[in-house]
Structure formats: structure tokens, C-alpha cells
Amino acid sequence: MGATPDRRRRECSAGLVLGAGFLVSACGGPQSALDPAGEEAAEIAHLFWVMLAGAGLVWALVVGAAVFGGRFQRQPISDRAGLRLILWSGAFAPTLILAGLLIYGLRLMPVLRAAEPALRIEISAEQYWWRITYVGAGDVRIETANELRLPAGRAAELTLDSVDVIHSLWIPSLGGKMDMIPGRTNRLVLRPQRPGTYRGVCAEFCGTAHALMAFPVEVMPPADFDAWLVRQAAPATPGGDEAAFLANGCGGCHTVRGTAATGTIGPDLTHLAGRSSLGAGLMPNTPGNRRRFVADVERLKPGVRMPSFGMLAPAELDAILAYMESLR
Amino acid sequence: MLFRRDTANMWTLITPPTVWALHFLFCYVAAAIVCAKDPSWLPGLRLAIAGATLLALGLILLAGLQAHRHWGFGDDLPPHDEATDEDRQHFLGFATLLLVGLSAVAVLFGALPALFITECVR
Ligand SMILES: [Cu+2]
């Protein structure tokens, strides 16, 4: 009972402003559908704001009618007038509003599906990482993993598939969500506009490490992208000694192009050290994190198929990590 | 036939939603088959969906005219809750009219994607 009503009102509005600030600050960042960096995401964000405005208007009308009925209209209206009110505001008006929103939403579908992009990227979801293959002219295939790079201002066609369970690919800053279904190839066209680093995620629960199945998306100026792709196409130029890497069976699951490591069960490691994140968006790709990952992957990423190598002699682990470090 | 009935019953009541269900099945099943077998038939399919939509709306309109008659042309207001044959008829007629409205809107909404989608899968 201490605070005066006036003071309480002031505190309350200060709290509202602060809360709104937090809410608005949450709308930006590398993984926000409300802060679009590509044409598809911009269309979807626009659709959201139109829908929100429509919903706000309907809400205001309904609450307004309730207030009017409770405060001002004290006399009962006739049965016939009541029926007419129900018919118009309960049936006709919602149908017309829904029809308008439906047509507006459907209108977007051809836009989101059009175009014959020059760049095709095959993405295969596997528990719990992403196999990413750039398909260039003449069906040249350049495989990488867990990091997607796209040229700004150019359309890219992603063909999406899964090898185990249903996953879903979602890069909120660049476009809508698309399911990845075993035995079926889905298609998603993205036209990123603003260079930057964004975050993509798996948006369909797929197992224990579902929440740890993400990837950074780097939208680059087209010239930089072309140069990067040429570097990715080249085989590995390892500087370290590959003996420990091969002796411990790493090559049974991982490919390092140009070496004896040709496994295809796990991610391609040809240019591993050049990627920004480790373990499908799990953590920054630093030497310390690579050591933690190799030694203790089963604890860091439950359900992963790779065994932990923490039991190796320190010198052996050092040799493997030095080799990985050289895969630029 | 479920049309030109003197009295309303369960069958006249479910006629409009049944038309809606058949129209819905036709649109989606035919689209699935065409896109799986030969996407070049899609323009023809969109025309067929337009025809099926007109047919469905026509049948729903007929059901609506009949229901309006069973309702007694709106002489009596709801709720039709007396335990009399007349009120039973009026109730069934009125309920069918509401279903006619719902089914007509649903048929239109169900056909709308065919207006916008011009290709398979892509
Ligand atoms: Cu997943």
C-alpha cells in the first residue's frame, strides 16, 4: 500500500518500455525471420506483418464490441437483430477476412518456387549434421559439411534430402523452412541479398542431438564466393603427419580429398580448419575446441556415431590435431 | 437422389459436406497423380478443378434451395427445439443451410491453390 497510484503507474510504464526494448532487440541477429537478409525471408516477414496487422484489427474490433456491449448497450436487441449480428460479424466477416489472407498467402507460393538458378547445392541431413555438395557446371561435385556459403545477389537452388529420419532445414534470415524427408528430394530456392553470417538449424525433432544440429551460413560477395569455391574444389594440402590420423581409423569415416582417407560415413574434412564452427554449429572451430571434440565427442553431442578418442596417448592426439589444423 | 425430397433427414443434412469431401479428394488425389505421372497435364487438371468446383457449387446450391424449403423459407426463427414434426423439419433445414454455407466456402478455399500453383514440385 506504500506506493501512490501515480508512482505505481510510472513504474509500470517504465517496465513496459523496458520489456518492449528486450522484445525488439530479440528481433534482430543472425537467426531472425523478422530481420530478413534475402528475398524469400523478406516476403515472409512482410506476410507476417500483414497477418499481424489483420489479427490486431480483428482483436480490436472484437474487444471493442465486448466493451460496447458491456458498457454502453444496456437494452437487449431483438432476436432478429441478434441473428443478423451473428450472421454478419460471426460468419460473413471472418470468411471474407480469411479469404483475403488466404489469397494473399497463396500468392506467395509461385514466387517462392520460381527461377532456374545457376548454382545448385545438394544438402543431405544425417543424424546430426549436414552433408553439403556444390554441383557446378559439368556436374562437378564439391563436397563439404556443416557450413553453407552462398553468393549475395544470386539465386541458389538447394535440393534437400535425408538419409535416416525426417529433418527440416531452416535459415530464418534467408527464407522459409523446408522438410528433409528420406527418399524424397525437396527443393528450396534462396536469393540472399545482404552479406553476413547467419544461422541455419534443424527444425524437425530428429533425435537426441537435434538441438545441436545447426550450421553457420556465410553470405559472401559473389567474387569472394567464386574464389572460395575454387579453393574448396582443390584437394587437401596437409602440412602435418597423417600417420596418426590414418592409424586410428579416422579415414574409415572421413574423407580428406587427395589422401588415403576416403570414408563417407562422417563429414568431409578436406578443408576442415577453414570452417568457422565445429560439430554442426556446436562450437567455434578453435584448436582447443577441436581437442575437446575429438577426445569427448560422445558427451558433447549425445547420440553421435563417432566414438570419443580421449583414451589415446597425448602424443597421438596431438599428432591428429596438428594434422587437422593443417587442413585449411 | 438426395435432392427434390419432401422432407429433410440425415441424408439431406450431410449432402453438402459430402460434396465438399468429394471435391477435396478429387483436387488433391488428381493433383498427386498428375504430378507423379506427367506434369505436362497440369494445365488440363487446373481446368478440371475449375469444372469440378463449379459442379460442386451447383450441387451445394441445389441442396441449399431444398434446405431453405425444408426450413419453411425462414418463417420461423431458431431455436427449433419443440418436440414437433414441424420443428424437427425446420431444425434439419436450418442446420443444412449452415452446412451449405460452410461447404461452399470450403470448396472455394480448397480450389484456390489450383489458381496460383502453375507447376508440380518446383
Ligand atoms: Cu535434424
Short mmCIF file of C-alpha atoms and ligand atoms in Angstrom, two decimals:
data_model
loop_
_atom_site.label_atom_id
_atom_site.label_comp_id
_atom_site.label_asym_id
_atom_site.label_seq_id
_atom_site.Cartn_x
_atom_site.Cartn_y
_atom_site.Cartn_z
CA MET A 1 0.00 0.00 0.00
CA GLY A 2 3.10 2.27 0.15
CA ALA A 3 3.31 3.46 -3.45
CA THR A 4 0.89 6.10 -4.67
CA PRO A 5 -1.18 5.14 -7.72
CA ASP A 6 0.71 7.76 -9.75
CA ARG A 7 4.08 6.34 -8.88
CA ARG A 8 2.89 2.82 -9.50
CA ARG A 9 1.65 3.84 -12.95
CA ARG A 10 5.05 5.39 -13.72
CA GLU A 11 6.89 2.22 -12.66
CA CYS A 12 4.51 0.15 -14.69
CA SER A 13 5.03 2.13 -17.89
CA ALA A 14 8.81 2.10 -17.33
CA GLY A 15 8.57 -1.68 -17.09
CA LEU A 16 6.55 -1.82 -20.30
CA VAL A 17 9.12 0.28 -22.19
CA LEU A 18 11.94 -1.91 -20.86
CA GLY A 19 10.08 -5.09 -21.79
CA ALA A 20 9.32 -3.80 -25.27
CA GLY A 21 13.03 -2.94 -25.64
CA PHE A 22 14.00 -6.52 -24.83
CA LEU A 23 11.39 -7.84 -27.23
CA VAL A 24 12.54 -5.61 -30.08
CA SER A 25 16.22 -6.40 -29.50
CA ALA A 26 15.31 -10.10 -29.84
CA CYS A 27 14.01 -9.45 -33.36
CA GLY A 28 17.47 -8.91 -34.89
CA GLY A 29 20.53 -11.14 -35.02
CA PRO A 30 21.77 -13.99 -37.18
CA GLN A 31 18.68 -16.19 -36.81
CA SER A 32 15.62 -13.98 -37.09
CA ALA A 33 12.80 -14.19 -39.58
CA LEU A 34 11.98 -10.57 -38.69
CA ASP A 35 15.38 -9.30 -39.82
CA PRO A 36 15.45 -10.67 -43.39
CA ALA A 37 18.66 -10.79 -45.41
CA GLY A 38 17.20 -12.39 -48.53
CA GLU A 39 14.24 -12.00 -50.88
CA GLU A 40 12.32 -15.07 -49.65
CA ALA A 41 12.71 -14.09 -46.00
CA ALA A 42 11.62 -10.52 -46.84
CA GLU A 43 8.41 -11.84 -48.44
CA ILE A 44 7.71 -14.00 -45.41
CA ALA A 45 8.44 -11.16 -42.96
CA HIS A 46 6.08 -8.93 -44.95
CA LEU A 47 3.41 -11.63 -44.84
CA PHE A 48 3.87 -11.84 -41.07
CA TRP A 49 3.40 -8.09 -40.57
CA VAL A 50 0.29 -8.05 -42.78
CA MET A 51 -1.16 -11.00 -40.85
CA LEU A 52 -0.26 -9.35 -37.54
CA ALA A 53 -1.97 -6.10 -38.58
CA GLY A 54 -5.05 -8.09 -39.66
CA ALA A 55 -5.11 -10.02 -36.38
CA GLY A 56 -4.66 -6.79 -34.41
CA LEU A 57 -7.56 -5.18 -36.23
CA VAL A 58 -9.84 -8.17 -35.59
CA TRP A 59 -8.82 -8.23 -31.94
CA ALA A 60 -9.56 -4.52 -31.55
CA LEU A 61 -12.98 -4.92 -33.18
CA VAL A 62 -13.95 -7.91 -31.01
CA VAL A 63 -12.77 -6.30 -27.76
CA GLY A 64 -14.38 -3.04 -28.84
CA ALA A 65 -17.69 -4.82 -29.41
CA ALA A 66 -17.43 -6.53 -26.00
CA VAL A 67 -16.75 -3.20 -24.27
CA PHE A 68 -19.59 -1.57 -26.19
CA GLY A 69 -21.95 -4.40 -25.21
CA GLY A 70 -20.94 -4.29 -21.54
CA ARG A 71 -20.71 -0.53 -21.02
CA PHE A 72 -22.99 1.27 -23.43
CA GLN A 73 -25.61 -1.03 -24.94
CA ARG A 74 -27.73 -1.92 -21.92
CA GLN A 75 -31.03 -2.67 -23.71
CA PRO A 76 -31.40 -6.15 -25.23
CA ILE A 77 -31.69 -6.14 -29.02
CA SER A 78 -34.38 -8.08 -30.89
CA ASP A 79 -33.92 -11.75 -31.82
CA ARG A 80 -33.84 -10.87 -35.50
CA ALA A 81 -31.19 -8.17 -34.99
CA GLY A 82 -29.18 -10.61 -32.88
CA LEU A 83 -29.30 -13.25 -35.60
CA ARG A 84 -28.25 -10.69 -38.19
CA LEU A 85 -25.33 -9.62 -35.99
CA ILE A 86 -24.19 -13.25 -35.61
CA LEU A 87 -24.54 -13.85 -39.34
CA TRP A 88 -22.59 -10.77 -40.41
CA SER A 89 -19.87 -10.47 -37.78
CA GLY A 90 -19.70 -14.17 -36.91
CA ALA A 91 -19.86 -15.71 -40.38
CA PHE A 92 -19.57 -13.31 -43.32
CA ALA A 93 -16.85 -11.01 -41.96
CA PRO A 94 -14.48 -13.81 -40.78
CA THR A 95 -14.97 -15.65 -44.08
CA LEU A 96 -14.09 -12.56 -46.09
CA ILE A 97 -11.06 -11.79 -43.90
CA LEU A 98 -9.84 -15.40 -44.10
CA ALA A 99 -10.35 -15.42 -47.88
CA GLY A 100 -8.29 -12.23 -48.20
CA LEU A 101 -5.45 -13.57 -46.05
CA LEU A 102 -5.55 -16.96 -47.81
CA ILE A 103 -5.29 -15.40 -51.26
CA TYR A 104 -2.51 -13.11 -50.04
CA GLY A 105 -0.59 -16.10 -48.62
CA LEU A 106 -1.15 -18.39 -51.63
CA ARG A 107 0.00 -15.61 -53.97
CA LEU A 108 3.49 -16.01 -52.43
CA MET A 109 3.86 -19.69 -53.30
CA PRO A 110 4.76 -19.36 -57.00
CA VAL A 111 7.21 -16.56 -56.12
CA LEU A 112 8.95 -18.77 -53.58
CA ARG A 113 9.29 -21.60 -56.09
CA ALA A 114 10.26 -19.83 -59.31
CA ALA A 115 13.58 -19.39 -61.16
CA GLU A 116 16.25 -21.61 -62.67
CA PRO A 117 19.28 -20.84 -60.54
CA ALA A 118 22.80 -21.38 -61.83
CA LEU A 119 24.07 -22.66 -58.51
CA ARG A 120 22.79 -25.97 -57.17
CA ILE A 121 23.66 -27.26 -53.73
CA GLU A 122 22.67 -30.71 -52.50
CA ILE A 123 22.18 -30.90 -48.76
CA SER A 124 21.69 -34.21 -47.06
CA ALA A 125 20.65 -34.29 -43.42
CA GLU A 126 22.19 -37.05 -41.34
CA GLN A 127 21.87 -37.53 -37.58
CA TYR A 128 23.15 -34.89 -36.56
CA TRP A 129 24.98 -32.99 -39.27
CA TRP A 130 24.72 -31.70 -42.84
CA ARG A 131 26.43 -33.15 -45.90
CA ILE A 132 26.73 -30.25 -48.37
CA THR A 133 27.66 -30.76 -52.02
CA TYR A 134 28.09 -27.90 -54.51
CA VAL A 135 27.19 -29.05 -58.01
CA GLY A 136 28.93 -26.90 -60.60
CA ALA A 137 28.99 -26.77 -64.38
CA GLY A 138 29.59 -30.18 -65.99
CA ASP A 139 28.31 -31.92 -62.86
CA VAL A 140 31.48 -31.17 -60.88
CA ARG A 141 30.72 -32.10 -57.28
CA ILE A 142 32.46 -30.38 -54.40
CA GLU A 143 31.64 -31.92 -51.04
CA THR A 144 31.91 -30.14 -47.72
CA ALA A 145 29.93 -30.22 -44.49
CA ASN A 146 28.24 -28.20 -41.78
CA GLU A 147 28.89 -24.80 -43.30
CA LEU A 148 26.88 -23.24 -46.11
CA ARG A 149 28.29 -20.42 -48.18
CA LEU A 150 26.14 -18.52 -50.67
CA PRO A 151 26.83 -15.65 -53.08
CA ALA A 152 24.87 -12.46 -52.35
CA GLY A 153 22.51 -11.31 -55.08
CA ARG A 154 22.44 -14.69 -56.86
CA ALA A 155 19.79 -17.36 -56.64
CA ALA A 156 20.84 -20.73 -55.25
CA GLU A 157 18.81 -23.90 -55.53
CA LEU A 158 19.06 -26.21 -52.54
CA THR A 159 17.96 -29.80 -53.12
CA LEU A 160 17.19 -31.34 -49.76
CA ASP A 161 17.27 -34.97 -48.79
CA SER A 162 17.76 -37.12 -45.70
CA VAL A 163 19.38 -40.50 -45.17
CA ASP A 164 17.79 -41.50 -41.86
CA VAL A 165 14.82 -39.69 -40.29
CA ILE A 166 12.87 -36.55 -41.15
CA HIS A 167 14.83 -33.34 -40.59
CA SER A 168 13.97 -29.81 -41.64
CA LEU A 169 16.22 -27.05 -42.89
CA TRP A 170 15.53 -23.52 -41.72
CA ILE A 171 17.64 -20.41 -42.23
CA PRO A 172 15.22 -17.81 -40.85
CA SER A 173 17.23 -14.84 -42.13
CA LEU A 174 17.14 -16.14 -45.70
CA GLY A 175 13.86 -17.96 -46.24
CA GLY A 176 11.21 -20.40 -45.18
CA LYS A 177 11.51 -23.84 -43.69
CA MET A 178 11.67 -26.99 -45.81
CA ASP A 179 11.39 -30.59 -44.60
CA MET A 180 14.10 -33.10 -45.46
CA ILE A 181 12.42 -36.46 -45.96
CA PRO A 182 14.15 -39.81 -46.60
CA GLY A 183 13.52 -40.99 -50.15
CA ARG A 184 12.23 -37.66 -51.37
CA THR A 185 14.03 -34.64 -52.77
CA ASN A 186 12.62 -31.26 -51.80
CA ARG A 187 13.67 -28.05 -53.44
CA LEU A 188 14.26 -24.65 -51.90
CA VAL A 189 15.40 -21.55 -53.80
CA LEU A 190 17.14 -18.81 -51.83
CA ARG A 191 18.16 -15.36 -53.02
CA PRO A 192 20.34 -13.89 -50.28
CA GLN A 193 20.82 -10.12 -50.58
CA ARG A 194 22.88 -8.91 -47.62
CA PRO A 195 26.35 -10.41 -47.00
CA GLY A 196 26.87 -11.59 -43.44
CA THR A 197 26.90 -14.61 -41.18
CA TYR A 198 23.57 -16.21 -40.37
CA ARG A 199 22.50 -19.38 -38.62
CA GLY A 200 20.59 -22.33 -40.00
CA VAL A 201 19.05 -25.03 -37.84
CA CYS A 202 17.33 -28.38 -38.00
CA ALA A 203 13.69 -27.53 -37.36
CA GLU A 204 12.20 -31.02 -37.02
CA PHE A 205 12.97 -33.12 -33.95
CA CYS A 206 15.26 -35.88 -35.20
CA GLY A 207 16.83 -37.46 -32.12
CA THR A 208 18.90 -36.83 -29.01
CA ALA A 209 21.24 -34.23 -30.53
CA HIS A 210 18.55 -32.47 -32.57
CA ALA A 211 19.11 -29.19 -30.74
CA LEU A 212 22.84 -29.45 -31.57
CA MET A 213 22.21 -29.76 -35.31
CA ALA A 214 22.84 -26.33 -36.76
CA PHE A 215 25.21 -24.67 -39.22
CA PRO A 216 26.61 -21.24 -39.97
CA VAL A 217 25.55 -19.64 -43.26
CA GLU A 218 28.00 -17.22 -44.80
CA VAL A 219 26.57 -14.92 -47.48
CA MET A 220 29.54 -13.54 -49.41
CA PRO A 221 30.11 -11.03 -52.22
CA PRO A 222 29.88 -13.11 -55.44
CA ALA A 223 33.57 -12.71 -56.37
CA ASP A 224 34.65 -13.88 -52.91
CA PHE A 225 32.28 -16.82 -53.18
CA ASP A 226 33.69 -17.89 -56.56
CA ALA A 227 37.23 -17.74 -55.17
CA TRP A 228 36.19 -19.71 -52.10
CA LEU A 229 34.55 -22.39 -54.23
CA VAL A 230 37.71 -22.79 -56.31
CA ARG A 231 39.70 -23.29 -53.08
CA GLN A 232 37.12 -25.83 -51.83
CA ALA A 233 37.38 -27.78 -55.08
CA ALA A 234 41.11 -28.27 -54.61
CA PRO A 235 42.29 -31.40 -52.76
CA ALA A 236 43.71 -31.07 -49.27
CA THR A 237 47.25 -29.81 -48.78
CA PRO A 238 48.01 -31.31 -45.40
CA GLY A 239 51.11 -29.98 -43.70
CA GLY A 240 51.12 -32.32 -40.73
CA ASP A 241 51.83 -36.01 -40.49
CA GLU A 242 48.83 -38.11 -41.47
CA ALA A 243 50.11 -41.34 -39.88
CA ALA A 244 48.26 -40.97 -36.55
CA PHE A 245 45.05 -39.83 -38.31
CA LEU A 246 45.05 -42.91 -40.55
CA ALA A 247 46.34 -45.38 -37.94
CA ASN A 248 43.44 -44.61 -35.60
CA GLY A 249 40.87 -45.22 -38.29
CA CYS A 250 39.73 -41.61 -38.84
CA GLY A 251 39.90 -42.21 -42.59
CA GLY A 252 37.36 -45.02 -42.29
CA CYS A 253 34.60 -42.46 -41.79
CA HIS A 254 36.06 -39.16 -43.00
CA THR A 255 37.33 -38.15 -46.40
CA VAL A 256 40.35 -35.91 -46.81
CA ARG A 257 40.46 -35.49 -50.57
CA GLY A 258 43.82 -36.30 -52.09
CA THR A 259 44.85 -38.63 -49.26
CA ALA A 260 44.19 -42.24 -48.26
CA ALA A 261 41.27 -41.10 -46.08
CA THR A 262 38.17 -41.85 -48.16
CA GLY A 263 35.40 -42.70 -45.66
CA THR A 264 31.95 -41.35 -46.38
CA ILE A 265 30.12 -42.06 -43.12
CA GLY A 266 31.07 -38.79 -41.44
CA PRO A 267 31.66 -35.22 -42.62
CA ASP A 268 34.27 -34.46 -45.29
CA LEU A 269 37.30 -32.92 -43.55
CA THR A 270 39.26 -31.77 -46.64
CA HIS A 271 39.19 -28.08 -45.61
CA LEU A 272 38.07 -28.52 -42.01
CA ALA A 273 40.30 -25.84 -40.44
CA GLY A 274 38.84 -23.22 -42.77
CA ARG A 275 35.34 -23.62 -41.33
CA SER A 276 34.06 -21.30 -38.63
CA SER A 277 32.28 -23.85 -36.49
CA LEU A 278 32.75 -27.41 -35.30
CA GLY A 279 30.34 -30.31 -34.87
CA ALA A 280 27.46 -28.80 -36.91
CA GLY A 281 27.31 -25.37 -35.30
CA LEU A 282 28.16 -26.84 -31.89
CA MET A 283 31.06 -24.55 -31.04
CA PRO A 284 33.64 -22.20 -32.61
CA ASN A 285 36.30 -24.03 -34.59
CA THR A 286 39.33 -23.34 -32.38
CA PRO A 287 42.27 -25.69 -31.65
CA GLY A 288 41.08 -26.10 -28.04
CA ASN A 289 37.54 -26.99 -29.11
CA ARG A 290 38.84 -29.43 -31.71
CA ARG A 291 40.75 -31.23 -28.96
CA ARG A 292 37.66 -31.37 -26.74
CA PHE A 293 35.57 -32.59 -29.66
CA VAL A 294 37.87 -35.43 -30.73
CA ALA A 295 38.52 -36.54 -27.14
CA ASP A 296 34.98 -36.29 -25.81
CA VAL A 297 32.52 -36.13 -28.71
CA GLU A 298 30.02 -38.57 -27.21
CA ARG A 299 29.48 -36.33 -24.18
CA LEU A 300 29.40 -33.11 -26.22
CA LYS A 301 26.96 -34.49 -28.75
CA PRO A 302 24.79 -37.33 -27.41
CA GLY A 303 23.77 -39.91 -29.99
CA VAL A 304 26.63 -39.12 -32.37
CA ARG A 305 28.08 -42.07 -34.28
CA MET A 306 31.71 -41.05 -33.80
CA PRO A 307 33.44 -42.60 -30.78
CA SER A 308 35.42 -40.44 -28.36
CA PHE A 309 39.20 -40.67 -28.71
CA GLY A 310 40.11 -39.41 -25.25
CA MET A 311 41.81 -42.72 -24.49
CA LEU A 312 44.62 -42.07 -26.98
CA ALA A 313 48.10 -41.26 -25.72
CA PRO A 314 48.54 -37.46 -25.56
CA ALA A 315 51.26 -37.50 -28.23
CA GLU A 316 48.98 -39.44 -30.57
CA LEU A 317 46.10 -36.99 -30.02
CA ASP A 318 48.49 -34.08 -30.57
CA ALA A 319 49.54 -35.55 -33.89
CA ILE A 320 45.93 -35.97 -35.05
CA LEU A 321 45.06 -32.42 -34.02
CA ALA A 322 48.13 -30.99 -35.73
CA TYR A 323 47.09 -32.81 -38.89
CA MET A 324 43.53 -31.43 -38.64
CA GLU A 325 44.90 -27.93 -38.06
CA SER A 326 46.75 -28.18 -41.39
CA LEU A 327 43.58 -28.94 -43.38
CA ARG A 328 42.95 -25.37 -44.49
CA MET B 1 -31.46 -38.74 -55.26
CA LEU B 2 -30.83 -36.61 -52.25
CA PHE B 3 -32.41 -33.64 -53.98
CA ARG B 4 -36.16 -33.00 -54.54
CA ARG B 5 -37.04 -34.60 -51.19
CA ASP B 6 -40.29 -33.65 -49.49
CA THR B 7 -38.81 -33.94 -46.04
CA ALA B 8 -35.37 -33.40 -44.52
CA ASN B 9 -33.45 -36.27 -42.95
CA MET B 10 -29.90 -37.27 -42.04
CA TRP B 11 -29.04 -37.83 -45.71
CA THR B 12 -30.13 -34.43 -46.92
CA LEU B 13 -28.24 -32.97 -43.95
CA ILE B 14 -24.91 -34.49 -44.91
CA THR B 15 -25.24 -33.89 -48.66
CA PRO B 16 -23.37 -30.54 -48.73
CA PRO B 17 -20.37 -31.74 -46.63
CA THR B 18 -20.23 -34.90 -48.74
CA VAL B 19 -19.96 -32.81 -51.90
CA TRP B 20 -17.19 -30.81 -50.22
CA ALA B 21 -15.35 -34.04 -49.25
CA LEU B 22 -15.58 -35.47 -52.78
CA HIS B 23 -14.40 -32.19 -54.32
CA PHE B 24 -11.49 -32.03 -51.87
CA LEU B 25 -10.47 -35.61 -52.63
CA PHE B 26 -10.72 -35.03 -56.37
CA CYS B 27 -8.48 -31.91 -56.24
CA TYR B 28 -5.75 -33.45 -54.13
CA VAL B 29 -5.76 -37.01 -55.45
CA ALA B 30 -5.87 -35.89 -59.09
CA ALA B 31 -3.06 -33.37 -58.49
CA ALA B 32 -0.94 -36.05 -56.80
CA ILE B 33 -1.44 -38.47 -59.68
CA VAL B 34 -0.83 -35.89 -62.41
CA CYS B 35 2.35 -34.57 -60.77
CA ALA B 36 3.64 -38.12 -60.26
CA LYS B 37 2.80 -39.38 -63.76
CA ASP B 38 3.12 -36.45 -66.15
CA PRO B 39 3.36 -32.80 -65.00
CA SER B 40 2.51 -31.62 -68.53
CA TRP B 41 -1.13 -32.49 -67.80
CA LEU B 42 -1.25 -29.84 -65.08
CA PRO B 43 -2.94 -27.09 -67.18
CA GLY B 44 -5.70 -29.57 -68.06
CA LEU B 45 -6.01 -30.58 -64.42
CA ARG B 46 -6.41 -26.95 -63.35
CA LEU B 47 -9.28 -26.62 -65.83
CA ALA B 48 -10.78 -29.86 -64.50
CA ILE B 49 -10.56 -28.49 -60.95
CA ALA B 50 -12.33 -25.32 -62.12
CA GLY B 51 -15.08 -27.52 -63.64
CA ALA B 52 -15.34 -29.69 -60.53
CA THR B 53 -15.60 -26.55 -58.41
CA LEU B 54 -18.50 -25.21 -60.49
CA LEU B 55 -20.22 -28.61 -60.33
CA ALA B 56 -19.73 -28.85 -56.56
CA LEU B 57 -21.02 -25.31 -56.01
CA GLY B 58 -24.05 -26.12 -58.19
CA LEU B 59 -24.88 -29.22 -56.16
CA ILE B 60 -24.42 -27.30 -52.92
CA LEU B 61 -26.69 -24.56 -54.24
CA LEU B 62 -29.39 -27.15 -55.04
CA ALA B 63 -29.03 -28.62 -51.55
CA GLY B 64 -29.33 -25.09 -50.20
CA LEU B 65 -32.56 -24.33 -52.09
CA GLN B 66 -34.03 -27.58 -50.80
CA ALA B 67 -32.88 -26.85 -47.24
CA HIS B 68 -34.40 -23.38 -47.44
CA ARG B 69 -37.71 -25.05 -48.37
CA HIS B 70 -37.39 -27.56 -45.52
CA TRP B 71 -36.71 -24.66 -43.16
CA GLY B 72 -40.05 -23.21 -44.13
CA PHE B 73 -38.45 -20.33 -46.06
CA GLY B 74 -37.35 -18.69 -42.83
CA ASP B 75 -40.87 -18.09 -41.48
CA ASP B 76 -39.87 -19.30 -38.05
CA LEU B 77 -36.73 -18.24 -36.17
CA PRO B 78 -34.35 -20.68 -34.40
CA PRO B 79 -34.03 -22.39 -31.99
CA HIS B 80 -36.32 -25.03 -33.46
CA ASP B 81 -36.46 -27.05 -30.27
CA GLU B 82 -40.12 -28.02 -29.87
CA ALA B 83 -40.87 -31.78 -29.93
CA THR B 84 -42.97 -31.45 -33.07
CA ASP B 85 -42.53 -32.77 -36.60
CA GLU B 86 -42.58 -29.23 -37.92
CA ASP B 87 -39.78 -28.06 -35.62
CA ARG B 88 -37.74 -31.15 -36.45
CA GLN B 89 -38.03 -30.30 -40.14
CA HIS B 90 -37.18 -26.65 -39.53
CA PHE B 91 -34.20 -27.63 -37.39
CA LEU B 92 -32.83 -30.01 -40.04
CA GLY B 93 -33.42 -27.45 -42.78
CA PHE B 94 -31.68 -24.70 -40.86
CA ALA B 95 -28.72 -26.91 -39.88
CA THR B 96 -28.37 -27.98 -43.53
CA LEU B 97 -28.37 -24.33 -44.60
CA LEU B 98 -25.49 -23.61 -42.22
CA LEU B 99 -23.61 -26.62 -43.63
CA VAL B 100 -24.33 -25.33 -47.15
CA GLY B 101 -22.56 -22.07 -46.30
CA LEU B 102 -19.60 -23.85 -44.73
CA SER B 103 -19.28 -26.34 -47.59
CA ALA B 104 -19.47 -23.67 -50.29
CA VAL B 105 -16.70 -21.65 -48.64
CA ALA B 106 -14.61 -24.79 -48.08
CA VAL B 107 -14.96 -25.85 -51.73
CA LEU B 108 -13.78 -22.41 -52.86
CA PHE B 109 -10.85 -22.38 -50.42
CA GLY B 110 -9.91 -25.93 -51.42
CA ALA B 111 -9.79 -24.96 -55.08
CA LEU B 112 -7.83 -21.72 -54.57
CA PRO B 113 -4.34 -23.29 -54.69
CA ALA B 114 -5.06 -24.50 -58.25
CA LEU B 115 -5.48 -20.85 -59.19
CA PHE B 116 -1.96 -19.97 -58.04
CA ILE B 117 0.14 -23.11 -58.44
CA THR B 118 1.20 -23.48 -62.05
CA GLU B 119 3.75 -26.27 -61.81
CA CYS B 120 4.46 -29.50 -59.95
CA VAL B 121 7.05 -29.90 -57.15
CA ARG B 122 9.03 -26.77 -58.12
CU CU C 1 17.81 -32.97 -37.65
#
